[in-house]
C-alpha cells in the first residue's frame, strides 16, 4: 500500500477539478488530482483527453500537462480514515491519500425518473448514452430518441448525429415558452449563444417537441419502441436506444461523509469556496448545478484559495456573476412538470438494485422506513439512482452517509495504520 | 387517550412488538408506543440470527424455547421476513476447539436439539469456502436467519389487527402510577412494560444495562458463497469479554445472496459512528476463516447498540421498586431469537399462567444485590 | 500499446480497438443484456459513469466489475449474466 502526502488534494477530474488543481499547482502547491475514470474530463469533457475538440478543454489540458500536479487515475475515494486522510480504491489496488487541504469537485449525475419499461436494456441516460458512445459503443445508423429535460439533451443529440446515429426525436418536457425564454436570455452569454446556435444548426432535420415526455419503454429483453406524450396525445416510435435523463443532481456523498454542511441539496460554501470544514473546499455542481463555465471559475477560486492566494481568487469573483445568471435560469427553465411524478405504475421498479416496485414504496412514510422494510436504497448504488427519484416522487430526503461511500473490497477496508493496536478475541 | 389499558408496551423493536402481540392475544387491553420506525433501532442493526445458545442453562432454555416458537410461526410469515433455517455451524479451528464441539454436542443432544459433529472433511464439504486446516465443527440445523425489521413490523401489525392500540410518541418518564409522553399526555395503565433496549436506563436509572456497540458489514451478492450461519467457537470469549473491544468470526448468508459479516463488541462507545479499527479487525478475523472474502465488495457498514446486563440474561418481569413497571429488555445479542419466548414469559407472569420454562433466572429482582459485569 | 485488443466475451473471441471500455465491448459484440437483476430481469448500462451499477460484469473471474469504467486489456475474459 502506498501512502503519500500532498498539500492539496482535488477529488474529481472534470472541469472544476482540473481548474482547481491547475490553479493550485501554478501557485506552487503540491497537488494531487484523483479521478475514478480511466481518462480525465469528468462527464462534460469526457473523451477530450484522447480526442480534443472543445477549445476550453484543450487550453486547460495544456496547462495541466505543463504544471507540476500529480494524477491518480482510476481511483475512487470510498472513505476517510480520519481528518486529513482519504482512502481510495482502484480495480486492483488501494491508496491512502494524505492532504492538508481538500477540494471536492465530485460533479453531478443525471436524474432518472421511473416509467414503465425504464429498466429495459438500451434505455440509458442522455449523458449515459453519450458517455458509452464515446467509450466505443457503436451508434452509427442506430435509431435514437433523446428525451427528458435539461441543456444536456441538445449537445447529446448533436453528438449522436455527428457520429452517424439516426436521432428520431428530441423530446423536452419543459414547455416551449420556458425554453425559448431561456434561449433568448443567452444573448447575455455570447459563448453559450454561439454554442447553442452551433448546436441548433447541427440539429437541423431532427424533429423537436416541447412539453413532451416518455411514458413507456416497450420491448421484451431490450428496447424496441417508446411511447411519448405531448399534451393529451400519445404516440409510439420504434427505436434502438432511448437516451433519457431529467437534468442533474449533485454528487454529495463524499462531502456528506466528511461532515460538510449541506443545505437544500447543495454543499454550503463561502465566497472562497470553503465548506463548513475549514480545510475542505468545494467547487462545481455540488454547490449548485451551474454548468461548465461556472464550474471552471469556482474551481479556480477554490484552487487559489486552498493554495493561500486569496487575492488571486478575489480577482476572478466578477466572472462568477455572469455565469450564475445562467445557473439560475437553468433551474427555472427545466423544472419538472407534475405529470412526471405519475409515470410509474404500481409494478414499476423504483429501486433497480433491489427491484422494489412503486406500490411497496407508496406504503412507506419516509426514506428510512422504505430502506428498512423494502431495502430500497440498500443496494450497491446506495440510493444514488432511486434517491433522486424518490425525492421527486415522495419528497423524501436521504439520510446521512456511512462509509464506504462507494462499494469497496474487504481488503481495501481492512487496511488501516500500522500503528493501530491489534484488536482480537 | 388514557383508556384504561391493562398493558402498555414502550418500544416497538422486536421485543416490544412480540410482547404486544402476546398480550393482546391473551386478552389484555394493550397499547404499544414507538417514537420512530417499528423495528428501526437495534432490531434493524442486528444479524437476525435465530440460535440456540448454551452459554448458561438459563440462556439455553430461553433461546431454545423461543427458537421453537419461531419454527412454529415460520410457515405463516410473509416472504419479506425472509425466515430460512440455514442452520448454524460452530467452527472449530483446532483440536482444543473440537473438545468444545463435543461438549456442545453432548449438551444439545441431552436436550434434544438436533446437531451433528462435522470432522474436517465434512466441514469442508458443508462450507467449501472456509480455509483449509480447520478441525471441524458442530452443525445445528434448526437454527435460522430472518430479516429483523420486517419481522418486527409483522408482529406489530398482527398485534394491531388483534386489537392493540398503536401510539406514536416518546415516553419521557415512567413511575409506579404510569408514564407521560413528551407531548405532555399521560397514561395510567395497569402495567407499563419498558422494552426500549439500550435506552431503557433513560426511563429507569437503576437499570443495570449498558450499551454494547457492534459493527456489521454487508457485501454485494455472491449467492452460494456461504450456506449456513458460521460462528467461531471463540465467539463466546468475545461475548464474555468485559473491558476490551473484541471481534469474532460470524458470517451469515442472506436470502439476497449478500454475505453479512460480523461481529464486534465494544463497551463504553456511545457514538454510532463507524470505528475503522473495529471494521478492520472484524474483517481481518473473517478473512482468517474465509480467505477469499478479501476480494468481495462491501456495499456498506453500520453500527448498533446491544443492551447488555451484568449476567448476560435479559430482564423479563416486574421491577423491584415500582411494581407496575415491568421490563422486557437487556437481550444483548439475542433479542431477535428470544423475542417470542420473552413475550410468553412476560404474559405468563402477568396472568399467572404456568410458564413453559422457569422465568426466575430473568427476573429483574435477581439484581437486587451488586453485580459486576462478569 | 497494440491498436487492437483480443478479448473474450462469454467464451467467444472478439477484437476491439484499444481505449474501448468493457461496456462498449459488450455492445460491440451485439449484446444488450449485461446482467440479471435480483428478480431476473435483463439489465444494461444506464448512467455510463459508474453510479448506477447496472453495467456490472465478471472480468477475469472477478465479479461485480463496473464495465463502463474499465478499459479492455489484451487477453481479458469477460462474462455477463452472472
Short mmCIF file of N, CA and C in Angstrom, two decimals, chain A residues 7-127:
data_model
loop_
_atom_site.label_atom_id
_atom_site.label_comp_id
_atom_site.label_asym_id
_atom_site.label_seq_id
_atom_site.Cartn_x
_atom_site.Cartn_y
_atom_site.Cartn_z
N UNK A 7 -0.06 18.83 -0.25
CA UNK A 7 -0.67 20.00 0.38
C UNK A 7 -2.14 20.06 0.01
N UNK A 8 -2.39 19.85 -1.28
CA UNK A 8 -3.77 19.96 -1.77
C UNK A 8 -4.13 18.71 -2.56
N UNK A 9 -5.27 18.13 -2.20
CA UNK A 9 -5.80 17.01 -2.98
C UNK A 9 -7.12 17.46 -3.58
N UNK A 10 -7.27 17.23 -4.88
CA UNK A 10 -8.51 17.57 -5.58
C UNK A 10 -9.20 16.27 -5.96
N UNK A 11 -10.47 16.13 -5.58
CA UNK A 11 -11.22 14.91 -5.92
C UNK A 11 -12.15 15.21 -7.07
N UNK A 12 -11.90 14.58 -8.21
CA UNK A 12 -12.76 14.75 -9.38
C UNK A 12 -12.02 15.48 -10.49
N UNK A 13 -11.87 14.79 -11.63
CA UNK A 13 -11.11 15.36 -12.74
C UNK A 13 -11.98 15.87 -13.87
N UNK A 14 -13.09 16.51 -13.54
CA UNK A 14 -13.89 17.20 -14.55
C UNK A 14 -13.39 18.64 -14.66
N UNK A 15 -14.16 19.52 -15.32
CA UNK A 15 -13.69 20.90 -15.50
C UNK A 15 -13.36 21.62 -14.19
N UNK A 16 -14.21 21.46 -13.17
CA UNK A 16 -13.95 22.15 -11.89
C UNK A 16 -12.66 21.64 -11.27
N UNK A 17 -12.51 20.32 -11.24
CA UNK A 17 -11.33 19.73 -10.62
C UNK A 17 -10.05 20.06 -11.36
N UNK A 18 -10.11 20.05 -12.68
CA UNK A 18 -8.92 20.38 -13.47
C UNK A 18 -8.54 21.84 -13.21
N UNK A 19 -9.54 22.72 -13.24
CA UNK A 19 -9.26 24.15 -13.00
C UNK A 19 -8.69 24.36 -11.60
N UNK A 20 -9.25 23.67 -10.62
CA UNK A 20 -8.77 23.82 -9.24
C UNK A 20 -7.34 23.30 -9.10
N UNK A 21 -7.11 22.12 -9.63
CA UNK A 21 -5.79 21.51 -9.48
C UNK A 21 -4.71 22.32 -10.19
N UNK A 22 -5.01 22.75 -11.41
CA UNK A 22 -4.03 23.53 -12.18
C UNK A 22 -3.75 24.86 -11.48
N UNK A 23 -4.81 25.54 -11.06
CA UNK A 23 -4.63 26.84 -10.40
C UNK A 23 -3.77 26.69 -9.15
N UNK A 24 -4.05 25.67 -8.36
CA UNK A 24 -3.29 25.46 -7.12
C UNK A 24 -1.84 25.11 -7.44
N UNK A 25 -1.65 24.27 -8.42
CA UNK A 25 -0.29 23.85 -8.77
C UNK A 25 0.52 25.03 -9.30
N UNK A 26 -0.15 25.88 -10.09
CA UNK A 26 0.56 27.04 -10.63
C UNK A 26 0.93 28.04 -9.55
N UNK A 27 0.29 27.94 -8.38
CA UNK A 27 0.67 28.78 -7.25
C UNK A 27 1.84 28.18 -6.48
N UNK A 28 2.26 27.00 -6.88
CA UNK A 28 3.42 26.39 -6.24
C UNK A 28 3.09 25.32 -5.21
N UNK A 29 1.81 25.01 -5.00
CA UNK A 29 1.47 23.99 -4.02
C UNK A 29 1.70 22.60 -4.60
N UNK A 30 1.92 21.62 -3.73
CA UNK A 30 1.99 20.23 -4.20
C UNK A 30 0.55 19.75 -4.30
N UNK A 31 0.18 19.26 -5.48
CA UNK A 31 -1.22 18.94 -5.74
C UNK A 31 -1.38 17.54 -6.31
N UNK A 32 -2.38 16.84 -5.82
CA UNK A 32 -2.76 15.55 -6.40
C UNK A 32 -4.19 15.67 -6.89
N UNK A 33 -4.43 15.24 -8.12
CA UNK A 33 -5.78 15.19 -8.68
C UNK A 33 -6.19 13.73 -8.78
N UNK A 34 -7.29 13.38 -8.11
CA UNK A 34 -7.76 11.99 -8.09
C UNK A 34 -9.05 11.90 -8.90
N UNK A 35 -9.13 10.90 -9.78
CA UNK A 35 -10.35 10.73 -10.57
C UNK A 35 -10.62 9.25 -10.75
N UNK A 36 -11.90 8.85 -10.79
CA UNK A 36 -12.19 7.42 -10.84
C UNK A 36 -12.32 6.86 -12.26
N UNK A 37 -12.18 7.69 -13.27
CA UNK A 37 -12.27 7.18 -14.64
C UNK A 37 -10.89 6.95 -15.24
N UNK A 38 -10.84 6.16 -16.31
CA UNK A 38 -9.53 5.93 -16.93
C UNK A 38 -8.95 7.21 -17.54
N UNK A 39 -9.84 8.12 -17.98
CA UNK A 39 -9.36 9.37 -18.58
C UNK A 39 -10.01 10.56 -17.89
N UNK A 40 -9.32 11.69 -17.89
CA UNK A 40 -9.86 12.88 -17.23
C UNK A 40 -10.97 13.51 -18.06
N UNK A 41 -11.67 14.45 -17.46
CA UNK A 41 -12.69 15.19 -18.18
C UNK A 41 -14.04 15.11 -17.50
N UNK A 42 -14.20 14.22 -16.56
CA UNK A 42 -15.50 14.07 -15.89
C UNK A 42 -16.54 13.67 -16.91
N UNK A 43 -17.69 14.33 -16.84
CA UNK A 43 -18.76 13.97 -17.79
C UNK A 43 -18.72 14.88 -19.00
N UNK A 44 -18.70 16.19 -18.78
CA UNK A 44 -18.87 17.11 -19.90
C UNK A 44 -17.66 17.17 -20.82
N UNK A 45 -16.47 16.89 -20.31
CA UNK A 45 -15.27 16.85 -21.15
C UNK A 45 -14.80 15.43 -21.37
N UNK A 46 -15.72 14.49 -21.29
CA UNK A 46 -15.36 13.08 -21.49
C UNK A 46 -14.79 12.89 -22.89
N UNK A 47 -13.72 12.22 -22.98
CA UNK A 47 -13.12 11.94 -24.29
C UNK A 47 -12.19 13.04 -24.77
N UNK A 48 -12.16 14.18 -24.09
CA UNK A 48 -11.33 15.29 -24.55
C UNK A 48 -9.85 14.99 -24.47
N UNK A 49 -9.46 14.17 -23.51
CA UNK A 49 -8.03 13.84 -23.37
C UNK A 49 -7.54 13.15 -24.64
N UNK A 50 -8.32 12.17 -25.10
CA UNK A 50 -7.90 11.40 -26.28
C UNK A 50 -8.19 12.15 -27.57
N UNK A 51 -9.36 12.75 -27.66
CA UNK A 51 -9.77 13.45 -28.90
C UNK A 51 -10.23 14.87 -28.59
N UNK A 52 -9.29 15.80 -28.45
CA UNK A 52 -9.67 17.16 -28.06
C UNK A 52 -10.56 17.81 -29.11
N UNK A 53 -11.63 18.41 -28.66
CA UNK A 53 -12.50 19.08 -29.61
C UNK A 53 -13.00 20.41 -29.06
N UNK A 54 -13.02 20.53 -27.73
CA UNK A 54 -13.52 21.76 -27.12
C UNK A 54 -12.33 22.65 -26.76
N UNK A 55 -12.39 23.89 -27.21
CA UNK A 55 -11.23 24.77 -27.05
C UNK A 55 -10.83 24.94 -25.59
N UNK A 56 -11.84 25.17 -24.75
CA UNK A 56 -11.58 25.39 -23.33
C UNK A 56 -10.90 24.17 -22.71
N UNK A 57 -11.37 23.00 -23.09
CA UNK A 57 -10.79 21.77 -22.54
C UNK A 57 -9.34 21.63 -22.98
N UNK A 58 -9.09 22.00 -24.23
CA UNK A 58 -7.72 21.89 -24.76
C UNK A 58 -6.77 22.81 -24.01
N UNK A 59 -7.25 24.04 -23.77
CA UNK A 59 -6.42 25.02 -23.04
C UNK A 59 -6.04 24.50 -21.68
N UNK A 60 -7.04 24.00 -20.96
CA UNK A 60 -6.76 23.52 -19.62
C UNK A 60 -5.89 22.27 -19.64
N UNK A 61 -6.09 21.45 -20.63
CA UNK A 61 -5.30 20.23 -20.74
C UNK A 61 -3.82 20.57 -20.91
N UNK A 62 -3.57 21.60 -21.71
CA UNK A 62 -2.19 22.03 -21.93
C UNK A 62 -1.57 22.56 -20.63
N UNK A 63 -2.35 23.38 -19.95
CA UNK A 63 -1.84 23.92 -18.68
C UNK A 63 -1.59 22.79 -17.68
N UNK A 64 -2.46 21.80 -17.71
CA UNK A 64 -2.29 20.67 -16.80
C UNK A 64 -0.99 19.94 -17.07
N UNK A 65 -0.76 19.69 -18.35
CA UNK A 65 0.46 18.95 -18.72
C UNK A 65 1.71 19.74 -18.33
N UNK A 66 1.64 21.06 -18.42
CA UNK A 66 2.80 21.89 -18.08
C UNK A 66 2.95 22.15 -16.59
N UNK A 67 1.94 21.76 -15.82
CA UNK A 67 2.03 22.04 -14.38
C UNK A 67 2.71 20.89 -13.66
N UNK A 68 2.92 21.10 -12.38
CA UNK A 68 3.63 20.08 -11.60
C UNK A 68 2.66 19.15 -10.90
N UNK A 69 1.39 19.23 -11.19
CA UNK A 69 0.45 18.44 -10.41
C UNK A 69 0.56 16.96 -10.74
N UNK A 70 0.25 16.13 -9.75
CA UNK A 70 0.29 14.67 -9.95
C UNK A 70 -1.12 14.14 -10.15
N UNK A 71 -1.21 13.05 -10.87
CA UNK A 71 -2.51 12.46 -11.18
C UNK A 71 -2.65 11.07 -10.57
N UNK A 72 -3.83 10.79 -10.05
CA UNK A 72 -4.14 9.43 -9.61
C UNK A 72 -5.40 9.03 -10.35
N UNK A 73 -5.25 8.31 -11.45
CA UNK A 73 -6.40 7.96 -12.28
C UNK A 73 -6.96 6.61 -11.91
N UNK A 74 -8.25 6.45 -12.14
CA UNK A 74 -8.86 5.14 -11.93
C UNK A 74 -9.03 4.79 -10.46
N UNK A 75 -8.92 5.80 -9.58
CA UNK A 75 -9.09 5.57 -8.15
C UNK A 75 -10.33 6.29 -7.65
N UNK A 76 -11.11 5.60 -6.84
CA UNK A 76 -12.36 6.14 -6.31
C UNK A 76 -12.21 6.30 -4.80
N UNK A 77 -12.47 7.50 -4.28
CA UNK A 77 -12.43 7.71 -2.83
C UNK A 77 -13.62 7.00 -2.21
N UNK A 78 -13.38 6.11 -1.24
CA UNK A 78 -14.51 5.42 -0.63
C UNK A 78 -14.68 5.71 0.85
N UNK A 79 -13.68 6.34 1.46
CA UNK A 79 -13.78 6.58 2.90
C UNK A 79 -12.74 7.59 3.34
N UNK A 80 -12.95 8.13 4.51
CA UNK A 80 -11.92 8.96 5.14
C UNK A 80 -11.48 8.22 6.40
N UNK A 81 -10.21 7.97 6.51
CA UNK A 81 -9.71 7.24 7.67
C UNK A 81 -9.81 8.11 8.91
N UNK A 82 -9.38 9.33 8.79
CA UNK A 82 -9.54 10.35 9.81
C UNK A 82 -9.26 11.68 9.12
N UNK A 83 -9.43 12.77 9.83
CA UNK A 83 -9.21 14.10 9.26
C UNK A 83 -7.87 14.12 8.53
N UNK A 84 -7.92 14.45 7.25
CA UNK A 84 -6.67 14.58 6.51
C UNK A 84 -6.22 13.34 5.78
N UNK A 85 -6.94 12.24 5.92
CA UNK A 85 -6.51 11.01 5.24
C UNK A 85 -7.70 10.36 4.54
N UNK A 86 -7.62 10.34 3.20
CA UNK A 86 -8.66 9.68 2.43
C UNK A 86 -8.19 8.30 1.98
N UNK A 87 -9.15 7.41 1.75
CA UNK A 87 -8.83 6.07 1.24
C UNK A 87 -9.42 5.95 -0.16
N UNK A 88 -8.62 5.50 -1.10
CA UNK A 88 -9.07 5.39 -2.49
C UNK A 88 -8.80 3.99 -3.01
N UNK A 89 -9.71 3.49 -3.83
CA UNK A 89 -9.59 2.13 -4.35
C UNK A 89 -9.64 2.14 -5.87
N UNK A 90 -8.84 1.29 -6.50
CA UNK A 90 -8.92 1.10 -7.95
C UNK A 90 -9.30 -0.35 -8.20
N UNK A 91 -9.30 -0.75 -9.45
CA UNK A 91 -9.68 -2.13 -9.78
C UNK A 91 -8.75 -3.14 -9.12
N UNK A 92 -7.49 -2.74 -8.90
CA UNK A 92 -6.60 -3.72 -8.30
C UNK A 92 -5.70 -3.16 -7.21
N UNK A 93 -6.09 -2.06 -6.63
CA UNK A 93 -5.23 -1.55 -5.57
C UNK A 93 -5.97 -0.61 -4.64
N UNK A 94 -5.23 -0.08 -3.68
CA UNK A 94 -5.81 0.83 -2.70
C UNK A 94 -4.73 1.80 -2.27
N UNK A 95 -5.10 3.05 -2.06
CA UNK A 95 -4.12 4.04 -1.62
C UNK A 95 -4.68 4.85 -0.47
N UNK A 96 -3.77 5.28 0.38
CA UNK A 96 -4.10 6.28 1.39
C UNK A 96 -3.65 7.61 0.84
N UNK A 97 -4.49 8.60 0.87
CA UNK A 97 -4.14 9.91 0.30
C UNK A 97 -4.21 10.94 1.42
N UNK A 98 -3.06 11.50 1.76
CA UNK A 98 -2.98 12.48 2.86
C UNK A 98 -3.02 13.89 2.31
N UNK A 99 -3.83 14.75 2.91
CA UNK A 99 -3.95 16.12 2.42
C UNK A 99 -3.90 17.12 3.57
N UNK A 100 -3.46 18.34 3.25
CA UNK A 100 -3.64 19.43 4.21
C UNK A 100 -4.92 20.18 3.87
N UNK A 101 -5.13 20.39 2.59
CA UNK A 101 -6.38 20.97 2.14
C UNK A 101 -6.98 20.09 1.06
N UNK A 102 -8.31 20.05 1.05
CA UNK A 102 -9.03 19.18 0.13
C UNK A 102 -9.99 20.01 -0.71
N UNK A 103 -10.05 19.74 -2.00
CA UNK A 103 -11.02 20.42 -2.85
C UNK A 103 -11.91 19.35 -3.48
N UNK A 104 -13.20 19.39 -3.15
CA UNK A 104 -14.14 18.41 -3.69
C UNK A 104 -14.77 18.93 -4.97
N UNK A 105 -14.54 18.21 -6.06
CA UNK A 105 -15.13 18.58 -7.35
C UNK A 105 -15.81 17.34 -7.91
N UNK A 106 -16.71 16.80 -7.13
CA UNK A 106 -17.28 15.50 -7.46
C UNK A 106 -18.41 15.55 -8.49
N UNK A 107 -18.73 16.75 -8.98
CA UNK A 107 -19.64 16.85 -10.11
C UNK A 107 -21.07 16.44 -9.82
N UNK A 108 -21.75 16.03 -10.87
CA UNK A 108 -23.17 15.69 -10.77
C UNK A 108 -23.44 14.41 -11.54
N UNK A 109 -24.61 13.86 -11.31
CA UNK A 109 -25.04 12.71 -12.10
C UNK A 109 -26.42 13.03 -12.65
N UNK A 110 -26.85 12.26 -13.64
CA UNK A 110 -28.16 12.50 -14.21
C UNK A 110 -29.25 12.05 -13.24
N UNK A 111 -30.36 12.73 -13.31
CA UNK A 111 -31.53 12.31 -12.54
C UNK A 111 -32.37 11.41 -13.43
N UNK A 112 -32.71 10.22 -12.93
CA UNK A 112 -33.56 9.31 -13.69
C UNK A 112 -34.92 9.21 -13.01
N UNK A 113 -35.98 9.33 -13.78
CA UNK A 113 -37.31 9.16 -13.23
C UNK A 113 -37.91 7.88 -13.78
N UNK A 114 -38.53 7.09 -12.92
CA UNK A 114 -39.03 5.79 -13.38
C UNK A 114 -40.30 5.93 -14.20
N UNK A 115 -40.40 5.11 -15.24
CA UNK A 115 -41.62 4.97 -16.02
C UNK A 115 -41.64 3.52 -16.49
N UNK A 116 -42.78 3.01 -16.89
CA UNK A 116 -42.83 1.58 -17.25
C UNK A 116 -41.81 1.28 -18.35
N UNK A 117 -41.01 0.26 -18.10
CA UNK A 117 -40.02 -0.15 -19.10
C UNK A 117 -38.68 0.55 -18.98
N UNK A 118 -38.49 1.40 -18.00
CA UNK A 118 -37.23 2.18 -17.92
C UNK A 118 -36.03 1.30 -17.60
N UNK A 119 -36.30 0.09 -17.11
CA UNK A 119 -35.20 -0.80 -16.77
C UNK A 119 -34.76 -1.68 -17.94
N UNK A 120 -35.40 -1.55 -19.10
CA UNK A 120 -35.01 -2.36 -20.25
C UNK A 120 -33.61 -2.00 -20.72
N UNK A 121 -32.82 -3.00 -21.10
CA UNK A 121 -31.53 -2.69 -21.73
C UNK A 121 -31.74 -1.79 -22.93
N UNK A 122 -30.83 -0.86 -23.12
CA UNK A 122 -30.84 0.15 -24.18
C UNK A 122 -31.68 1.37 -23.84
N UNK A 123 -32.27 1.39 -22.65
CA UNK A 123 -32.78 2.66 -22.10
C UNK A 123 -31.64 3.17 -21.24
N UNK A 124 -31.12 4.33 -21.59
CA UNK A 124 -29.97 4.86 -20.86
C UNK A 124 -30.19 6.33 -20.58
N UNK A 125 -29.29 6.91 -19.81
CA UNK A 125 -29.31 8.34 -19.62
C UNK A 125 -28.92 9.02 -20.92
N UNK A 126 -29.19 10.33 -20.98
CA UNK A 126 -28.77 11.07 -22.17
C UNK A 126 -27.24 11.19 -22.14
N UNK A 127 -26.73 11.68 -21.02
CA UNK A 127 -25.29 11.72 -20.83
C UNK A 127 -24.72 10.32 -20.82
#
